């Protein structure tokens, strides 16, 4: 698959799921949280990551438009290709847009939408404790999470 086609599929899917594109990032927010998605090209192959940054507005002192790397909680979307889950989608090995769309929608459902709900971040971290490794200390303190 060509890079341009991949980016159009991602763009259309994210916009259809309520994200806004500003610059090279996609944003979806609630009164408490900003979720940022960014595409990252691998330096070693024709492979793309979808990086996630979840920014807690009350403790974010940065720019108006945060980047995915500014997230208090960071993650990546996984793609289901055949019977494997991969975090880097190799465009040389994919031809079907449905794989991209279904994986993006699964990530939105599992990570983004729960984050936007009141109290959703704590629930997300309970369901996916591996995310605690990519959660800042200030966010853990704010959420009252003791490791």
PDB file of C-alpha atoms in Angstrom:
ATOM      1  CA  UNK A   1       0.000   0.000   0.000  1.00  0.00           C
ATOM      2  CA  UNK A   2       1.223   3.504  -0.784  1.00  0.00           C
ATOM      3  CA  UNK A   3       1.890   5.959   2.049  1.00  0.00           C
ATOM      4  CA  UNK A   4      -0.582   8.472   0.630  1.00  0.00           C
ATOM      5  CA  UNK A   5      -3.380   5.890   0.536  1.00  0.00           C
ATOM      6  CA  UNK A   6      -2.596   4.753   4.097  1.00  0.00           C
ATOM      7  CA  UNK A   7      -2.666   8.309   5.419  1.00  0.00           C
ATOM      8  CA  UNK A   8      -5.975   9.006   3.668  1.00  0.00           C
ATOM      9  CA  UNK A   9      -7.544   5.874   5.196  1.00  0.00           C
ATOM     10  CA  UNK A  10      -6.304   6.894   8.661  1.00  0.00           C
ATOM     11  CA  UNK A  11      -7.469  10.490   8.167  1.00  0.00           C
ATOM     12  CA  UNK A  12     -10.950   9.502   6.978  1.00  0.00           C
ATOM     13  CA  UNK A  13     -11.391   6.966   9.785  1.00  0.00           C
ATOM     14  CA  UNK A  14     -10.285   9.321  12.544  1.00  0.00           C
ATOM     15  CA  UNK A  15     -12.388  12.223  11.273  1.00  0.00           C
ATOM     16  CA  UNK A  16     -15.419   9.904  11.028  1.00  0.00           C
ATOM     17  CA  UNK A  17     -14.807   8.932  14.676  1.00  0.00           C
ATOM     18  CA  UNK A  18     -14.921  12.500  15.981  1.00  0.00           C
ATOM     19  CA  UNK A  19     -11.262  13.544  15.818  1.00  0.00           C
ATOM     20  CA  UNK A  20     -10.143  16.924  14.542  1.00  0.00           C
ATOM     21  CA  UNK A  21      -6.905  17.305  12.619  1.00  0.00           C
ATOM     22  CA  UNK A  22      -4.648  20.212  13.489  1.00  0.00           C
ATOM     23  CA  UNK A  23      -1.233  20.200  11.872  1.00  0.00           C
ATOM     24  CA  UNK A  24      -0.003  16.630  11.760  1.00  0.00           C
ATOM     25  CA  UNK A  25      -1.888  15.447  14.872  1.00  0.00           C
ATOM     26  CA  UNK A  26      -5.435  14.306  15.527  1.00  0.00           C
ATOM     27  CA  UNK A  27      -7.330  15.484  18.610  1.00  0.00           C
ATOM     28  CA  UNK A  28     -10.390  14.357  20.507  1.00  0.00           C
ATOM     29  CA  UNK A  29     -11.240  15.913  23.831  1.00  0.00           C
ATOM     30  CA  UNK A  30     -13.573  16.080  26.777  1.00  0.00           C
ATOM     31  CA  UNK A  31     -13.708  18.726  29.523  1.00  0.00           C
ATOM     32  CA  UNK A  32     -10.972  16.834  31.440  1.00  0.00           C
ATOM     33  CA  UNK A  33      -8.781  15.197  28.787  1.00  0.00           C
ATOM     34  CA  UNK A  34      -7.205  15.747  25.370  1.00  0.00           C
ATOM     35  CA  UNK A  35      -6.381  12.606  23.387  1.00  0.00           C
ATOM     36  CA  UNK A  36      -3.727  13.111  20.722  1.00  0.00           C
ATOM     37  CA  UNK A  37      -2.902  10.659  17.934  1.00  0.00           C
ATOM     38  CA  UNK A  38       0.169  10.943  15.755  1.00  0.00           C
ATOM     39  CA  UNK A  39       1.608   8.794  12.987  1.00  0.00           C
ATOM     40  CA  UNK A  40       5.254   7.788  13.242  1.00  0.00           C
ATOM     41  CA  UNK A  41       7.193   6.249  10.355  1.00  0.00           C
ATOM     42  CA  UNK A  42       9.780   3.627  11.271  1.00  0.00           C
ATOM     43  CA  UNK A  43      13.351   4.496  10.366  1.00  0.00           C
ATOM     44  CA  UNK A  44      14.013   0.876   9.426  1.00  0.00           C
ATOM     45  CA  UNK A  45      11.097  -0.168   7.219  1.00  0.00           C
ATOM     46  CA  UNK A  46       7.944   1.040   5.472  1.00  0.00           C
ATOM     47  CA  UNK A  47       6.139   0.634   8.753  1.00  0.00           C
ATOM     48  CA  UNK A  48       3.900   3.083  10.676  1.00  0.00           C
ATOM     49  CA  UNK A  49       2.989   3.414  14.349  1.00  0.00           C
ATOM     50  CA  UNK A  50      -0.080   5.209  15.684  1.00  0.00           C
ATOM     51  CA  UNK A  51       1.089   6.897  18.877  1.00  0.00           C
ATOM     52  CA  UNK A  52      -1.371   7.953  21.570  1.00  0.00           C
ATOM     53  CA  UNK A  53      -0.922  10.711  24.125  1.00  0.00           C
ATOM     54  CA  UNK A  54      -3.563  11.320  26.783  1.00  0.00           C
ATOM     55  CA  UNK A  55      -3.211  14.751  28.326  1.00  0.00           C
ATOM     56  CA  UNK A  56      -4.971  15.653  31.584  1.00  0.00           C
ATOM     57  CA  UNK A  57      -5.962  19.283  31.130  1.00  0.00           C
ATOM     58  CA  UNK A  58      -5.849  20.244  34.808  1.00  0.00           C
ATOM     59  CA  UNK A  59      -2.170  19.321  35.170  1.00  0.00           C
ATOM     60  CA  UNK A  60      -0.964  20.219  31.674  1.00  0.00           C
ATOM     61  CA  UNK A  61       1.021  23.446  31.638  1.00  0.00           C
ATOM     62  CA  UNK A  62       2.193  23.289  28.066  1.00  0.00           C
ATOM     63  CA  UNK A  63       1.158  24.504  24.698  1.00  0.00           C
ATOM     64  CA  UNK A  64      -2.421  24.857  23.583  1.00  0.00           C
ATOM     65  CA  UNK A  65      -2.017  21.946  21.163  1.00  0.00           C
ATOM     66  CA  UNK A  66      -0.083  19.131  22.819  1.00  0.00           C
ATOM     67  CA  UNK A  67       1.689  16.445  20.808  1.00  0.00           C
ATOM     68  CA  UNK A  68       1.353  12.713  21.401  1.00  0.00           C
ATOM     69  CA  UNK A  69       4.705  12.744  23.231  1.00  0.00           C
ATOM     70  CA  UNK A  70       3.316  15.306  25.699  1.00  0.00           C
ATOM     71  CA  UNK A  71       0.755  12.817  27.026  1.00  0.00           C
ATOM     72  CA  UNK A  72       0.570  12.048  30.723  1.00  0.00           C
ATOM     73  CA  UNK A  73      -0.356   8.548  29.586  1.00  0.00           C
ATOM     74  CA  UNK A  74       1.202   7.225  26.389  1.00  0.00           C
ATOM     75  CA  UNK A  75       0.481   4.186  24.304  1.00  0.00           C
ATOM     76  CA  UNK A  76       0.231   2.887  20.757  1.00  0.00           C
ATOM     77  CA  UNK A  77      -2.563   1.344  18.785  1.00  0.00           C
ATOM     78  CA  UNK A  78      -2.122  -2.254  17.719  1.00  0.00           C
ATOM     79  CA  UNK A  79      -3.089  -3.602  14.307  1.00  0.00           C
ATOM     80  CA  UNK A  80      -4.543  -7.050  13.802  1.00  0.00           C
ATOM     81  CA  UNK A  81      -2.933  -8.498  10.684  1.00  0.00           C
ATOM     82  CA  UNK A  82      -4.019 -12.070  10.043  1.00  0.00           C
ATOM     83  CA  UNK A  83      -3.712 -13.802  13.395  1.00  0.00           C
ATOM     84  CA  UNK A  84      -1.050 -11.440  14.786  1.00  0.00           C
ATOM     85  CA  UNK A  85      -1.231  -8.187  16.698  1.00  0.00           C
ATOM     86  CA  UNK A  86       1.486  -5.745  15.670  1.00  0.00           C
ATOM     87  CA  UNK A  87       2.192  -2.201  16.775  1.00  0.00           C
ATOM     88  CA  UNK A  88       3.904  -1.225  13.522  1.00  0.00           C
ATOM     89  CA  UNK A  89       1.863  -1.646  10.358  1.00  0.00           C
ATOM     90  CA  UNK A  90       4.090  -2.598   7.427  1.00  0.00           C
ATOM     91  CA  UNK A  91       2.621  -0.964   4.324  1.00  0.00           C
ATOM     92  CA  UNK A  92       4.538  -3.380   2.103  1.00  0.00           C
ATOM     93  CA  UNK A  93       2.524  -6.261   3.558  1.00  0.00           C
ATOM     94  CA  UNK A  94      -0.978  -4.811   3.623  1.00  0.00           C
ATOM     95  CA  UNK A  95      -3.500  -4.232   0.871  1.00  0.00           C
ATOM     96  CA  UNK A  96      -6.820  -4.043   2.708  1.00  0.00           C
ATOM     97  CA  UNK A  97      -8.150  -0.834   4.196  1.00  0.00           C
ATOM     98  CA  UNK A  98     -10.479  -2.867   6.426  1.00  0.00           C
ATOM     99  CA  UNK A  99      -7.500  -4.057   8.504  1.00  0.00           C
ATOM    100  CA  UNK A 100      -6.497  -0.451   9.164  1.00  0.00           C
ATOM    101  CA  UNK A 101     -10.009   0.806   9.892  1.00  0.00           C
ATOM    102  CA  UNK A 102     -10.989  -2.054  12.202  1.00  0.00           C
ATOM    103  CA  UNK A 103      -7.739  -1.742  14.157  1.00  0.00           C
ATOM    104  CA  UNK A 104      -8.076   2.035  14.498  1.00  0.00           C
ATOM    105  CA  UNK A 105     -11.679   1.686  15.656  1.00  0.00           C
ATOM    106  CA  UNK A 106     -10.657  -0.979  18.178  1.00  0.00           C
ATOM    107  CA  UNK A 107      -7.972   1.354  19.586  1.00  0.00           C
ATOM    108  CA  UNK A 108     -10.457   4.209  19.789  1.00  0.00           C
ATOM    109  CA  UNK A 109     -12.930   1.970  21.593  1.00  0.00           C
ATOM    110  CA  UNK A 110     -10.373   0.456  24.000  1.00  0.00           C
ATOM    111  CA  UNK A 111      -8.174   3.464  24.802  1.00  0.00           C
ATOM    112  CA  UNK A 112      -9.606   6.788  23.607  1.00  0.00           C
ATOM    113  CA  UNK A 113     -13.309   6.589  24.435  1.00  0.00           C
ATOM    114  CA  UNK A 114     -12.826   5.337  28.023  1.00  0.00           C
ATOM    115  CA  UNK A 115     -10.278   8.142  28.611  1.00  0.00           C
ATOM    116  CA  UNK A 116     -12.844  10.766  27.695  1.00  0.00           C
ATOM    117  CA  UNK A 117     -15.397   9.624  30.276  1.00  0.00           C
ATOM    118  CA  UNK A 118     -15.399  11.127  33.787  1.00  0.00           C
ATOM    119  CA  UNK A 119     -13.337   8.768  35.920  1.00  0.00           C
ATOM    120  CA  UNK A 120     -12.440   6.878  32.773  1.00  0.00           C
ATOM    121  CA  UNK A 121      -8.673   7.180  33.115  1.00  0.00           C
ATOM    122  CA  UNK A 122      -8.643   5.286  36.412  1.00  0.00           C
ATOM    123  CA  UNK A 123     -10.813   2.556  34.895  1.00  0.00           C
ATOM    124  CA  UNK A 124      -8.622   2.379  31.805  1.00  0.00           C
ATOM    125  CA  UNK A 125      -5.508   1.957  33.945  1.00  0.00           C
ATOM    126  CA  UNK A 126      -7.244  -0.785  35.971  1.00  0.00           C
ATOM    127  CA  UNK A 127      -8.228  -2.651  32.797  1.00  0.00           C
ATOM    128  CA  UNK A 128      -4.856  -2.109  31.111  1.00  0.00           C
ATOM    129  CA  UNK A 129      -2.286  -1.937  33.923  1.00  0.00           C
ATOM    130  CA  UNK A 130       0.558  -2.116  31.382  1.00  0.00           C
ATOM    131  CA  UNK A 131      -0.252   1.546  30.654  1.00  0.00           C
ATOM    132  CA  UNK A 132       1.008   2.431  34.123  1.00  0.00           C
ATOM    133  CA  UNK A 133       4.538   2.041  32.751  1.00  0.00           C
ATOM    134  CA  UNK A 134       3.831   4.896  30.342  1.00  0.00           C
ATOM    135  CA  UNK A 135       2.036   7.107  32.867  1.00  0.00           C
ATOM    136  CA  UNK A 136       3.846  10.069  34.401  1.00  0.00           C
ATOM    137  CA  UNK A 137       4.297  10.327  38.153  1.00  0.00           C
ATOM    138  CA  UNK A 138       2.322  13.575  38.252  1.00  0.00           C
ATOM    139  CA  UNK A 139      -0.602  11.858  36.499  1.00  0.00           C
ATOM    140  CA  UNK A 140      -0.490   8.936  38.943  1.00  0.00           C
ATOM    141  CA  UNK A 141      -0.519  11.397  41.847  1.00  0.00           C
ATOM    142  CA  UNK A 142      -3.382  13.371  40.297  1.00  0.00           C
ATOM    143  CA  UNK A 143      -5.406  10.182  39.786  1.00  0.00           C
ATOM    144  CA  UNK A 144      -4.574   8.897  43.276  1.00  0.00           C
ATOM    145  CA  UNK A 145      -2.818   5.798  41.982  1.00  0.00           C
ATOM    146  CA  UNK A 146      -0.171   4.337  44.261  1.00  0.00           C
ATOM    147  CA  UNK A 147       2.202   1.771  42.829  1.00  0.00           C
TER     148      UNK A 147
END
